[in-house]
Coordinates of C-alpha atoms and ligand atoms in Angstrom, one line a residue:
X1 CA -25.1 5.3 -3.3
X2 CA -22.2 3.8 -1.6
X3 CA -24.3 2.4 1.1
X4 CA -21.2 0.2 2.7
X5 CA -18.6 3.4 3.0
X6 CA -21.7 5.5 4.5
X7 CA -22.2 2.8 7.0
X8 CA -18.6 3.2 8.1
X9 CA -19.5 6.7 8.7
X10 CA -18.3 8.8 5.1
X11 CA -20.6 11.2 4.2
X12 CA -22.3 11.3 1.1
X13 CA -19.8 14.3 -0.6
X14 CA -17.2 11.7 -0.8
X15 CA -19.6 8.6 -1.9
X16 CA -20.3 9.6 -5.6
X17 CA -16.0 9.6 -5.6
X18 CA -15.4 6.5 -4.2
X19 CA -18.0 5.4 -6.7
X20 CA -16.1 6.7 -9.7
X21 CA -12.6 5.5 -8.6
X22 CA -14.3 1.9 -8.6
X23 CA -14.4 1.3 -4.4
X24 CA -17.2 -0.8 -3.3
X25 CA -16.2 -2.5 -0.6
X26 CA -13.6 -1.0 2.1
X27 CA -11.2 -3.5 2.3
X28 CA -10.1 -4.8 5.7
X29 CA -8.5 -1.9 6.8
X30 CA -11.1 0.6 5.9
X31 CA -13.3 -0.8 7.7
X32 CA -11.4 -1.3 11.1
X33 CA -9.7 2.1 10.8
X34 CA -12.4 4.9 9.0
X35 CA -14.8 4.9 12.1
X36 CA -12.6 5.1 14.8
X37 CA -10.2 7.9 12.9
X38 CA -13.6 9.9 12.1
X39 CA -14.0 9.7 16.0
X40 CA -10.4 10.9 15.9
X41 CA -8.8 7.9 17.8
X42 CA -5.4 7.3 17.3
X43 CA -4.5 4.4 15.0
X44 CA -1.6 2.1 14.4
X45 CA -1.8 0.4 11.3
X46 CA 0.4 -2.7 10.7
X47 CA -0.2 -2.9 7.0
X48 CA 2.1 -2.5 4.0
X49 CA 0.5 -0.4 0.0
X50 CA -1.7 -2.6 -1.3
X51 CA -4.1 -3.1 1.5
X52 CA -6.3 0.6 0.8
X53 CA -4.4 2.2 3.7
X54 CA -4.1 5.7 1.8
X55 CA -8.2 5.7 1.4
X56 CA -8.2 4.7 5.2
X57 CA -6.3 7.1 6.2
X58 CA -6.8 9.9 3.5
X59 CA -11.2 9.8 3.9
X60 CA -11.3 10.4 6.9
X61 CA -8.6 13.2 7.3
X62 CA -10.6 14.7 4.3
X63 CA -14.2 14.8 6.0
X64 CA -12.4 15.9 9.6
X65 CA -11.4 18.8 7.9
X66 CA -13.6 19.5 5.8
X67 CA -16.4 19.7 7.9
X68 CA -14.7 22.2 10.1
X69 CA -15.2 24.7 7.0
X70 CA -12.1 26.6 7.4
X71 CA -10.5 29.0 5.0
X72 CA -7.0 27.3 4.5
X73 CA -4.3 29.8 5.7
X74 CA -1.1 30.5 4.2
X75 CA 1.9 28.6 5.7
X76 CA -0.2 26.7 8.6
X77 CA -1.7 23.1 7.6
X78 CA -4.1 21.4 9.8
X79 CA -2.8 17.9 8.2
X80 CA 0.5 16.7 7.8
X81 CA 1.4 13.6 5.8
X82 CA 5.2 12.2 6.0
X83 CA 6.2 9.5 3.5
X84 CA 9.7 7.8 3.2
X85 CA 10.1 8.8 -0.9
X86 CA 9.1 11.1 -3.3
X87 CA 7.3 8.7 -5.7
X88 CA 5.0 7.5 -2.5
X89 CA 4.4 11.7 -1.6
X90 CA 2.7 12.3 -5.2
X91 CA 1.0 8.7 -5.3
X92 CA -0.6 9.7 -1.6
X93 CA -1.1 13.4 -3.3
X94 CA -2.8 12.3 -6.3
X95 CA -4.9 10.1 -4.7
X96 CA -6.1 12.5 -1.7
X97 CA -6.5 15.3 -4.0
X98 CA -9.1 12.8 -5.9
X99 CA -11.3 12.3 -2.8
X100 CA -10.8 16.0 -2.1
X101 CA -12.9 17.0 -5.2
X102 CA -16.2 18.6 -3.9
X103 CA -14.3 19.8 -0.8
X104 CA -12.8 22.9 -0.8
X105 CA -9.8 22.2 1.1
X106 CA -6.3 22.9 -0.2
X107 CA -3.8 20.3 -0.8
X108 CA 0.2 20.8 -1.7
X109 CA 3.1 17.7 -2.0
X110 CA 6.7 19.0 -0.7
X111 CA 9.7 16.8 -1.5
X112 CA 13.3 17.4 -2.7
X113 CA 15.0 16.7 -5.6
X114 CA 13.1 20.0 -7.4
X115 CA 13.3 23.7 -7.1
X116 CA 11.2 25.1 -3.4
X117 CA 10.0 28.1 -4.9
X118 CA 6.7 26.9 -6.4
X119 CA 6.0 24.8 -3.0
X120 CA 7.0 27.8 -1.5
X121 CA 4.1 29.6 -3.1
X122 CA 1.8 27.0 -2.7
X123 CA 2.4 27.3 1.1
X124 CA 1.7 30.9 0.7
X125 CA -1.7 31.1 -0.8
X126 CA -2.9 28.3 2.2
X127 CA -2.8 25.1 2.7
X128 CA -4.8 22.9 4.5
X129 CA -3.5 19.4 3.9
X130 CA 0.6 19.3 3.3
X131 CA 2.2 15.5 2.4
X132 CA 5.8 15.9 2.4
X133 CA 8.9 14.0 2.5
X134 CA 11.0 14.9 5.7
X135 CA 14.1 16.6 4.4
X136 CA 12.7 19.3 2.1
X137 CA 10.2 19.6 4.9
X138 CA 12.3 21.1 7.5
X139 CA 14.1 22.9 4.9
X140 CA 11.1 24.6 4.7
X141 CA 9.6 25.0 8.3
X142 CA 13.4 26.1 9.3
X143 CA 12.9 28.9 6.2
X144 CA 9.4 29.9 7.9
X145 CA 7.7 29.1 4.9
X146 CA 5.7 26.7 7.2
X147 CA 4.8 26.6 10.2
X148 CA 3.4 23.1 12.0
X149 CA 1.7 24.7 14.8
X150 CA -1.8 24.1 13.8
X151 CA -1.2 20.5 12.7
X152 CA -4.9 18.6 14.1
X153 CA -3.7 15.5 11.9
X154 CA -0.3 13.9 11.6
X155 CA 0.0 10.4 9.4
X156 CA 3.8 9.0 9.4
X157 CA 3.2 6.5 6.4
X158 CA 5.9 3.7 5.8
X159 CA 7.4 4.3 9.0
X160 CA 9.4 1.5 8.8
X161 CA 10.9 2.7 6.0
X162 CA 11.6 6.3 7.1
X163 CA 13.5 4.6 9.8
X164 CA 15.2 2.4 7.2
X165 CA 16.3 5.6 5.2
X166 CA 17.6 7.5 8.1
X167 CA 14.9 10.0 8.9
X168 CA 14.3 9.1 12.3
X169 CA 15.9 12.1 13.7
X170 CA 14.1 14.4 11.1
X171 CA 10.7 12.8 12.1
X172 CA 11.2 13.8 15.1
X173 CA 12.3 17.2 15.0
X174 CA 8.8 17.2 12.7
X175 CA 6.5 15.7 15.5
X176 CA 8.1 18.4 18.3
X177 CA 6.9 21.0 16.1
X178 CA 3.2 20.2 15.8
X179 CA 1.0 20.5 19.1
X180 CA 0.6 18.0 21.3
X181 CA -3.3 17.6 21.0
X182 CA -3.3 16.2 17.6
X183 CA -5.1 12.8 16.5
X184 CA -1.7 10.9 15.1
X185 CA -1.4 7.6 12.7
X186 CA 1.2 5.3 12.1
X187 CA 1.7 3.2 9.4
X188 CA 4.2 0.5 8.9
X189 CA 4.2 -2.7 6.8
X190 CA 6.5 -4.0 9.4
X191 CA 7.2 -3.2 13.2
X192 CA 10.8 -3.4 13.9
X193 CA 11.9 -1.9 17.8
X194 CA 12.8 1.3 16.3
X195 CA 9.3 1.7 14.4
X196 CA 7.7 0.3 17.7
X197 CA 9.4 3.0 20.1
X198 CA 8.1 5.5 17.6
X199 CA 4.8 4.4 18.1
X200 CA 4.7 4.3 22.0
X201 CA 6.2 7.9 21.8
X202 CA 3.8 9.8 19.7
X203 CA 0.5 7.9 19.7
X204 CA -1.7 8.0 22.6
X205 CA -3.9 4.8 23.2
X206 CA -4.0 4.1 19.6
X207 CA -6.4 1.5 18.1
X208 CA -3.8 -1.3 16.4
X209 CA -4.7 -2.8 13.3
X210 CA -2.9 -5.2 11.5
X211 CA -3.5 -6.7 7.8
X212 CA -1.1 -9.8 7.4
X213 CA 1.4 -9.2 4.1
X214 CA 1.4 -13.0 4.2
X215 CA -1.7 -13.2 2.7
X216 CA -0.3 -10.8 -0.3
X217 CA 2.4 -13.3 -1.1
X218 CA 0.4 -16.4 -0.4
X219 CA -2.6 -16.2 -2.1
X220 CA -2.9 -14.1 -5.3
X221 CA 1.0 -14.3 -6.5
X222 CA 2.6 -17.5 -8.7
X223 CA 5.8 -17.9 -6.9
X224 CA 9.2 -19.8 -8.5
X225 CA 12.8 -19.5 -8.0
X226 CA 15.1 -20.1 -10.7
X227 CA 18.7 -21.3 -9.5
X228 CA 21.2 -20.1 -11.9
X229 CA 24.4 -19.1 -12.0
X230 CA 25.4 -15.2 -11.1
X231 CA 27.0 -15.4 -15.1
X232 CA 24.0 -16.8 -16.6
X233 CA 21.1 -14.5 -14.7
X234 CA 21.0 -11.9 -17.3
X235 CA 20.8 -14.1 -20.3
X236 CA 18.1 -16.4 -18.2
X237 CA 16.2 -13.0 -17.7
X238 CA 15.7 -12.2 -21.1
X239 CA 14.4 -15.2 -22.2
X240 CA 12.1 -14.9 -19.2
X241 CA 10.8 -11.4 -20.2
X242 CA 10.4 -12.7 -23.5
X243 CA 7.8 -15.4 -22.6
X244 CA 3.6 -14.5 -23.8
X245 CA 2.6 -14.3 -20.4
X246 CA 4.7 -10.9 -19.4
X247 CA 3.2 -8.1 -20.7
X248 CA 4.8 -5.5 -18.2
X249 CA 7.3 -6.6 -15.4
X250 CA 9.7 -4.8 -12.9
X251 CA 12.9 -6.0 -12.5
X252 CA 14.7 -5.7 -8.9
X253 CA 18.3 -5.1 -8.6
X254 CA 20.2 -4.3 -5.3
X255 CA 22.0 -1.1 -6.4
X256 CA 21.6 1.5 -8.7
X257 CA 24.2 1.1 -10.4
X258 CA 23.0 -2.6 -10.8
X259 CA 19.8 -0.7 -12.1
X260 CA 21.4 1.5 -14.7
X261 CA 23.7 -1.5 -16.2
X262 CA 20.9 -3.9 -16.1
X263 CA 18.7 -1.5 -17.9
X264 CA 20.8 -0.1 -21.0
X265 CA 21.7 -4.1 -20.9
X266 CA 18.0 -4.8 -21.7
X267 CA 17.6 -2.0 -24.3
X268 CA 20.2 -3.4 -26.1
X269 CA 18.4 -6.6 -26.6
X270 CA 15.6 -4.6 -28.1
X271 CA 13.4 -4.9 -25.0
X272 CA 12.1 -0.9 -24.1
X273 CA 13.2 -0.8 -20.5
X274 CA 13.4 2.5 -18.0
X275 CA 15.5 2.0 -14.8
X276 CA 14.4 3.8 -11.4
X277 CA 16.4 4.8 -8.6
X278 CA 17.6 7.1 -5.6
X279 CA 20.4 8.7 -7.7
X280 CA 17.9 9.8 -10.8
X281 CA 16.8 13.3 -10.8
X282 CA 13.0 14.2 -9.8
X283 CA 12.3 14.9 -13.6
X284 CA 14.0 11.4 -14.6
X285 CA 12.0 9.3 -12.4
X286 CA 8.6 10.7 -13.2
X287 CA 9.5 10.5 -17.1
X288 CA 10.4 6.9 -16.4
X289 CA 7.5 6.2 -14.2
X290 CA 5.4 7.4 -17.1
X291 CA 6.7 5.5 -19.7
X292 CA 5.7 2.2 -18.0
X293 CA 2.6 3.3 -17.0
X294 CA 1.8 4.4 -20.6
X295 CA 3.3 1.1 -22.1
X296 CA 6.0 3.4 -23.6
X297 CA 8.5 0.9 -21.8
X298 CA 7.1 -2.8 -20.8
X299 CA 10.3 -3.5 -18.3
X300 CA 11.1 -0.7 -15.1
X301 CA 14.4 -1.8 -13.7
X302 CA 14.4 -0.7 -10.3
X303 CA 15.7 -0.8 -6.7
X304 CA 13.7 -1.5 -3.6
X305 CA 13.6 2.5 -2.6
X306 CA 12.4 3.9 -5.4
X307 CA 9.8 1.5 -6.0
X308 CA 8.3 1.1 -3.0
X309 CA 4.9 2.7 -3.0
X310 CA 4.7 2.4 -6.7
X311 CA 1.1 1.4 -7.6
X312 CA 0.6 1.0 -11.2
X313 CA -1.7 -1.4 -12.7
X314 CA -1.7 -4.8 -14.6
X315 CA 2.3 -5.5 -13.9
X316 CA 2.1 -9.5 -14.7
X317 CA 5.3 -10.1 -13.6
X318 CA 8.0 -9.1 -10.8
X319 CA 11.4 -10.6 -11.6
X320 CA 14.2 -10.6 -8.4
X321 CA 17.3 -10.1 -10.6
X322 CA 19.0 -10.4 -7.3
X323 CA 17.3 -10.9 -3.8
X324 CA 17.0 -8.0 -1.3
X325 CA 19.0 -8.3 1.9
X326 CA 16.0 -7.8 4.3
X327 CA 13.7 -11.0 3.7
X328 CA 10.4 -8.0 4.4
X329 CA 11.9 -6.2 1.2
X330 CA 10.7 -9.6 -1.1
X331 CA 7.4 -9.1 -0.1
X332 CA 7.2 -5.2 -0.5
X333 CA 9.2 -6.3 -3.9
X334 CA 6.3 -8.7 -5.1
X335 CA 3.5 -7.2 -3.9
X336 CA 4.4 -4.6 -7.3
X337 CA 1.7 -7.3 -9.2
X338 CA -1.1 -9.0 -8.6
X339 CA -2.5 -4.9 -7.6
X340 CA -6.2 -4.4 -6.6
X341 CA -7.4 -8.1 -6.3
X342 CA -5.1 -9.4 -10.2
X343 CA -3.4 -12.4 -10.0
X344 CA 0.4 -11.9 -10.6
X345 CA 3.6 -14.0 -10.5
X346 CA 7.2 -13.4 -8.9
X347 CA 10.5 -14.9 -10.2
X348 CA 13.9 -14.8 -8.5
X349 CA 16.5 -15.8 -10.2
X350 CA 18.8 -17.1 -7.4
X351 CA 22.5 -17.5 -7.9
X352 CA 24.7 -19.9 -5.2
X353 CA 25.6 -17.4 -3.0
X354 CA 22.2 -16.1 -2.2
X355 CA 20.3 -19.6 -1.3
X356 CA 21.2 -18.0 2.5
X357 CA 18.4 -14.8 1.5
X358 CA 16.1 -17.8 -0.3
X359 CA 15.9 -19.6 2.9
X360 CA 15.1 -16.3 4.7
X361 CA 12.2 -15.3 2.8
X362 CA 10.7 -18.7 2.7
X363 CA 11.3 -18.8 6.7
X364 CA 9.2 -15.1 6.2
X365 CA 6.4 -15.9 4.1
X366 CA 5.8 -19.5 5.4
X367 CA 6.1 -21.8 2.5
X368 CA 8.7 -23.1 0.7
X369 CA 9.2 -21.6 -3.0
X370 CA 9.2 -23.9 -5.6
X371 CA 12.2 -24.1 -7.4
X372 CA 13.3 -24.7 -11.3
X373 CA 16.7 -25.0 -12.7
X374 CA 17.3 -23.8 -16.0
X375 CA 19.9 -25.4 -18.6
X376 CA 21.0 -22.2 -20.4
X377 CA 22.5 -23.7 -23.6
X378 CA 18.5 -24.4 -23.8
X379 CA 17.6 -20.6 -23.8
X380 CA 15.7 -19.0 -27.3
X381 CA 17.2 -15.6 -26.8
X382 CA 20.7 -16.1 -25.5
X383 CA 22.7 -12.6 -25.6
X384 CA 26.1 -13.5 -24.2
X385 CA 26.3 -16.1 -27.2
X386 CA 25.0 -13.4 -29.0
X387 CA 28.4 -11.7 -29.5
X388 CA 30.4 -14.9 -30.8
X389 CA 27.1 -16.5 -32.5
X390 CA 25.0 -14.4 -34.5
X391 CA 23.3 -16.6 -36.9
X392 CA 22.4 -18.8 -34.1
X393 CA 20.6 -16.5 -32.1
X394 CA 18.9 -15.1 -34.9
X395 CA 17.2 -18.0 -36.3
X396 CA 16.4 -18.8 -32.3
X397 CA 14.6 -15.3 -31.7
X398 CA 13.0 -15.2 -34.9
X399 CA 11.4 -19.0 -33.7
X400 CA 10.9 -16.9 -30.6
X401 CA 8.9 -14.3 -32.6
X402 CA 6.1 -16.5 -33.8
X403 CA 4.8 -16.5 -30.5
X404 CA 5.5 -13.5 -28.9
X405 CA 3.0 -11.0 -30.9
X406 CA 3.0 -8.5 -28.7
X407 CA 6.9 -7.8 -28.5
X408 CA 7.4 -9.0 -32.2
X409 CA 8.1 -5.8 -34.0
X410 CA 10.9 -4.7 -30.8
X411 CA 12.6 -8.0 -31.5
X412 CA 12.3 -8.2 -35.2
X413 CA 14.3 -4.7 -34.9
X414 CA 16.7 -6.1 -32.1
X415 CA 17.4 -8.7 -34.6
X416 CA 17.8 -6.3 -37.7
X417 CA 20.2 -4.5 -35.3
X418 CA 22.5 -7.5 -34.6
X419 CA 22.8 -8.8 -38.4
X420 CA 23.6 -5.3 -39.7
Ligands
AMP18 P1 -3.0 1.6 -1.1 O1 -2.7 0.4 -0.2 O2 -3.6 2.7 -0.5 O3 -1.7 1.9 -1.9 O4 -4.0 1.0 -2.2 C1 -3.8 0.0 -3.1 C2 -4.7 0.1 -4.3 O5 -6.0 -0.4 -4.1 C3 -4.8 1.5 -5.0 O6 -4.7 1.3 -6.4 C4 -6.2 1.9 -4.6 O7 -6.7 2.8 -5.6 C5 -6.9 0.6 -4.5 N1 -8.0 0.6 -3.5 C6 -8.0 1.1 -2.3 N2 -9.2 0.9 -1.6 C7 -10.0 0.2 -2.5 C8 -11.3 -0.3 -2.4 N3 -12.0 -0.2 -1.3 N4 -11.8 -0.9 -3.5 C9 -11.1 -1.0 -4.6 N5 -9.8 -0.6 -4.8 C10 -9.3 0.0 -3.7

């Protein structure tokens, strides 16, 4: 038995769960936030993904409803999540819909980007528990293919970053249409005024919790700079990704367009990469998604939207191809590895102009970051010389094979590629 999520108050349908998805002790925010939310106190939770807010949020939603032992009813929902992206709607709907196993409550995930007819349906059979990204959302209440009116919980997740992506307004029209005596959680991983305001206006005397992101970067993540120049970050990249120690790393560019380039870039090298971003179609990012999770692709190319939220295991490495232009973003960025208590290491490669955003984040996290400088004439796998120097590189990557097992056979055929 689960003896230290009972004593916080979850009942023993959920325990045998929690057991098989490996929880034994609620982390810090469990355990602050699952009795008071079971008491159905409003809660603001200063925490960013990472810290086991969805479980603090999503148990005790679960057993609130479910002990009511209702009959879910078409189009009216008694919960309502609202997250920032799509990707962070079916993480939170995947893992709820876990914990929801011997209940028999109804859960559906509404976002754009894919046809509304089968959410449509969904909503029609009945729903009990709706997570939902704004937009499609008030598509759909304005359709009357939902209605909020019977909404008993409301979570905003990522506030900050629904803020950030312009959904204030949306959220709002959201809250007006869900009653007034509903329990209501916030969760942000930071608490700019906007985010702050938010709070004031829809919670009521809400318990505040805070888990320090400092802590993420600090203590479980290698941390390095590499100064280089803008020219000479993609070569400097490739040799990184082709050290032993990264097994499966996400790369961080500022656009999309930066993500797309980078990423057929990479491929051509021979290293499997998928990019991820805004622009991709629903179908596109979950293909991609699963191809890194399944080891199909090792590198995920990706901007700071589409990736926040993304929880997939045993990433060793996050690489900062450039630096984000909100210090907060680096530590959302690098809190992709070291997941679930693994150690993990962060790179940025840092070119002149962006020692300015350097300084920021090491004002953020507390600490300076140690820096390197690389000599790129040094580098094994160098593809700009590539183009001009064949025979050079290839006697240089096949050293590089030797001790890179676990990428050998992608190189070998990079290689094959580049002397044919
Ligand atoms: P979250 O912050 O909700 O995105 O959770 C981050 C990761 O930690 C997810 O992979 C969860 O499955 C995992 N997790 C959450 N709570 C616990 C716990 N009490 N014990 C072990 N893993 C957990």
């Amino acid at each position: 038995m689960n003896n230290k999520f009972t004593a916080l108050g979850i009942s023993s349908r959920f325990t045998e769960t929690l057991q098989e998805a490996g929880y034994q002790t609620p982390t810090k925010i469990q355990s602050s936030a699952i009795p008071d939310l079971l008491e159905g106190r409003d809660v603001l939770g200063v925490a960013q993904t990472g810290t086991g807010k969805t479980a603090a949020f999503g148990l005790p939603l679960l057993q609130r409803l479910a002990s009511a032992n209702r009959t879910a009813k078409p189009r009216c929902p008694r919960a309502l999540v609202l997250a920032p992206t799509r990707e962070l709607a079916i993480q939170i709907f995947e893992e709820l819909s876990f914990f929801a196993k011997g209940t028999s409550l109804r859960l559906t995930s509404i976002f754009g980007g894919v046809g509304q007819n089968p959410q449509v349906k969904k909503l029609a059979k009945g729903v009990d528990i709706v997570i939902a990204t704004p937009g499609r959302l008030l598509d759909l209440t304005s359709q009357n293919h939902l209605d909020l009116g019977s909404i008993e919980i409301l979570v905003l997740d990522e506030a900050d970053r629904l803020m950030d992506m312009g959904f204030i307004r949306d959220v709002q029209k959201i809250i007006r249409q869900t009653p007034r005596s509903r329990q209501s959680l916030l969760f942000s991983a930071t608490m700019p005024k906007e985010v702050d305001k938010l709070a004031n206006e829809i919670l009521n005397k809400p318990k505040r919790i805070e888990v320090a992101p400092k802590q993420v970067t600090v203590e479980k993540i290698t941390q390095q700079a590499v100064m280089v120049d803008s020219l000479d970050k993609r070569p400097v990249l490739i040799s990184l990704l082709f050290k032993d120690e990264v097994t499966k790393a996400i790369v961080f560019t500022r656009t999309k367009h930066g993500a797309n380039k980078l990423a057929k870039q990479l491929n051509n090298e021979g290293i499997s990469a998928e990019a991820i971003h805004g622009n991709k179609s629903q179908n596109a990012r979950n293909r991609a998604l699963q191809n890194f999770s399944n080891g199909n692709a090792w590198v995920l190319v990706a901007t700071d939207v589409a990736a926040r939220g993304i929880d997939i295991e045993k990433v060793s490495h996050v690489f900062n191809f450039e630096l984000p232009h909100e210090p907060e973003s680096y530590v959302h960025r690098i809190g992709r590895t070291a997941r679930a208590g693994a150690s993990g290491a962060a790179v940025s490669l840092v070119d002149p102009s962006e020692i300015k955003r350097l300084k920021a984040v090491e004002r953020l996290i507390g600490f300076a970051i140690p820096r390197e400088n690389v000599d790129v004439s040094s580098l094994p796998a160098r593809s700009h010389v590539a183009v001009v120097q064949p025979a050079t590189v290839n006697a240089n990557q096949s050293n590089a094979h030797q001790s890179n097992s676990g990428k050998r056979s992608r190189r070998r055929h990079n290689t094959r590629r580049k002397v044919a």
